[in-house]
Coordinates of C-alpha atoms in Angstrom, one line a residue:
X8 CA 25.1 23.0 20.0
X9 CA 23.1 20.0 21.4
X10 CA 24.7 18.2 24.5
X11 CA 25.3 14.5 23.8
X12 CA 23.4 12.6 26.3
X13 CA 25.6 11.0 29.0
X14 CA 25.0 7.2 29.2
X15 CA 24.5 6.0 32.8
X16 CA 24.9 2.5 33.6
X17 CA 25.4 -0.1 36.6
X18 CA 26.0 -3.9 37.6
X19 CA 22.4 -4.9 38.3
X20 CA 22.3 -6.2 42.1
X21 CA 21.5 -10.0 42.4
X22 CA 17.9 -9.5 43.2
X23 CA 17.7 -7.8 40.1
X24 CA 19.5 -10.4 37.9
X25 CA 16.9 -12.9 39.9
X26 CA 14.3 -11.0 38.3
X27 CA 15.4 -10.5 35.1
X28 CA 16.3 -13.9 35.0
X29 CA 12.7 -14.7 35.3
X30 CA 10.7 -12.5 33.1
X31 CA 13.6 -13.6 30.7
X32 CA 12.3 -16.9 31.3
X33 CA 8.5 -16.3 31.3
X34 CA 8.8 -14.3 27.9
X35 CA 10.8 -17.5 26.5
X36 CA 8.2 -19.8 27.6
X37 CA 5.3 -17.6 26.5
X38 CA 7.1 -16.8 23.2
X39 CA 5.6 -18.9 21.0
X40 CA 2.0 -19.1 21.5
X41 CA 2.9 -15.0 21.2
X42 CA 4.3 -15.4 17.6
X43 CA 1.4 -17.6 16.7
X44 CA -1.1 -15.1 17.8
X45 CA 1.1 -12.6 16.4
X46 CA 1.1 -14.6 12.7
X47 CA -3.0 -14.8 12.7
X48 CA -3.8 -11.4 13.9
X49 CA -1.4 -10.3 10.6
X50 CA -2.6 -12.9 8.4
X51 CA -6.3 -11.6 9.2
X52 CA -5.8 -8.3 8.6
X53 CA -3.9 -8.6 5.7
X54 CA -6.4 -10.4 3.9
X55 CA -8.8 -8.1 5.1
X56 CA -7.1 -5.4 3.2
X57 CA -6.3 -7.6 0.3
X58 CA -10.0 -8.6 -0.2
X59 CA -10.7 -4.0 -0.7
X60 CA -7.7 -3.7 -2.7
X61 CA -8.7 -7.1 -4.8
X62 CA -12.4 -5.1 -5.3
X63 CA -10.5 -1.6 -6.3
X64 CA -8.3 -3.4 -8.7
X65 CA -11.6 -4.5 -10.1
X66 CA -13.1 -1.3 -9.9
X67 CA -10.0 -0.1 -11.9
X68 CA -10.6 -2.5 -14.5
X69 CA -14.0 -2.1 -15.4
X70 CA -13.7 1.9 -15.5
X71 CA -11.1 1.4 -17.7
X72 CA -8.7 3.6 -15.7
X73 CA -5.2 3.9 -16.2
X74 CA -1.9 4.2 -13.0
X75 CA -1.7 8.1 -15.2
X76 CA -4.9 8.9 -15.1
X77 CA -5.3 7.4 -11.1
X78 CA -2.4 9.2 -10.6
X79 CA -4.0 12.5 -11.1
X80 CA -7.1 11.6 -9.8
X81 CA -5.6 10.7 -6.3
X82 CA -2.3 12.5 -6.1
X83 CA -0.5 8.8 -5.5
X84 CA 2.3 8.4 -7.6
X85 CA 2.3 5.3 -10.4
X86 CA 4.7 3.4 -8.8
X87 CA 2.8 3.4 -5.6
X88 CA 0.1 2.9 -6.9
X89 CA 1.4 -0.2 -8.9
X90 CA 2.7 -1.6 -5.8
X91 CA -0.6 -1.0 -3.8
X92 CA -2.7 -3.1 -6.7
X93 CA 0.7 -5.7 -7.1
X94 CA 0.3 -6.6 -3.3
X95 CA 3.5 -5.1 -2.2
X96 CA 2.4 -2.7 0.2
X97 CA 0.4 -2.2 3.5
X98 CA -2.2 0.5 2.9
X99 CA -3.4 3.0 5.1
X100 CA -7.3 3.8 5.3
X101 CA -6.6 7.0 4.0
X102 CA -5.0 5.3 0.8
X103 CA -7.7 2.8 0.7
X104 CA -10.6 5.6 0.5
X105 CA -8.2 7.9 -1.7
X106 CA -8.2 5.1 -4.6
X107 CA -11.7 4.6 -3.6
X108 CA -13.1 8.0 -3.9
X109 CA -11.1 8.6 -7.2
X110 CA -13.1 5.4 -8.7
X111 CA -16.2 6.4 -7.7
X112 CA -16.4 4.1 -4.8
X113 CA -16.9 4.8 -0.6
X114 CA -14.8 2.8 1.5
X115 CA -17.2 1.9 4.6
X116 CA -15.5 0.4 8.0
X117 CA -17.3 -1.0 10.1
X118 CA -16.3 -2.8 14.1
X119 CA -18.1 -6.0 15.0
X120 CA -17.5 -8.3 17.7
X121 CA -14.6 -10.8 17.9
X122 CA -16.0 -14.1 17.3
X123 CA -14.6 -16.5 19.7
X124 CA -14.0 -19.9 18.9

């Protein structure tokens, strides 16, 4: 039988409320200019991602490939794979070169630079 952890806790002394008190502060103040970094970083990526699965939809299309025959050819079920090409998912690499490989494609990554502005 597993033994329940025992929670241990204290009143924090003053000089630690002090300091709380400020990195509460600084984290407040830095806060936003975090969330908008936060909200480019994702909006990048994800249309990084959208652009491939936009080109494998395609891909799809013009091989005249069905979810059922995908399906087999990737080992993805249909209903993931409908919500991979219905932008309702975030795909991993592996996924991305799965439904790739299966359409006769080679997913290539490649790391550049960050640009600065």
């Amino acid at each position: 039988m597993k033994k329940k952890a025992k929670r241990v806790s204290r009143p924090l002394t003053p000089t630690e409320k002090a300091r709380l008190k400020r990195n509460q502060k600084l984290v407040e103040q830095d806060l936003p200019e975090l969330m908008a970094l936060g909200r480019k970083f994702k909006a990048r990526q994800q249309s990084t991602v959208q652009a491939i699965v936009d080109e494998l939809q395609e891909a799809k299309e013009q091989a005249g490939v069905s979810l059922a025959e995908l399906e087999g050819r990737t080992g993805i079920n249909r209903t993931a794979l409908s919500r991979f090409f219905n932008r309702n998912s975030n795909p991993t690499v592996l996924t991305l070169n799965k439904v790739a490989t299966a359409l006769g494609r080679r997913l290539v990554v490649s790391l550049e630079k960050e640009r600065t502005s």
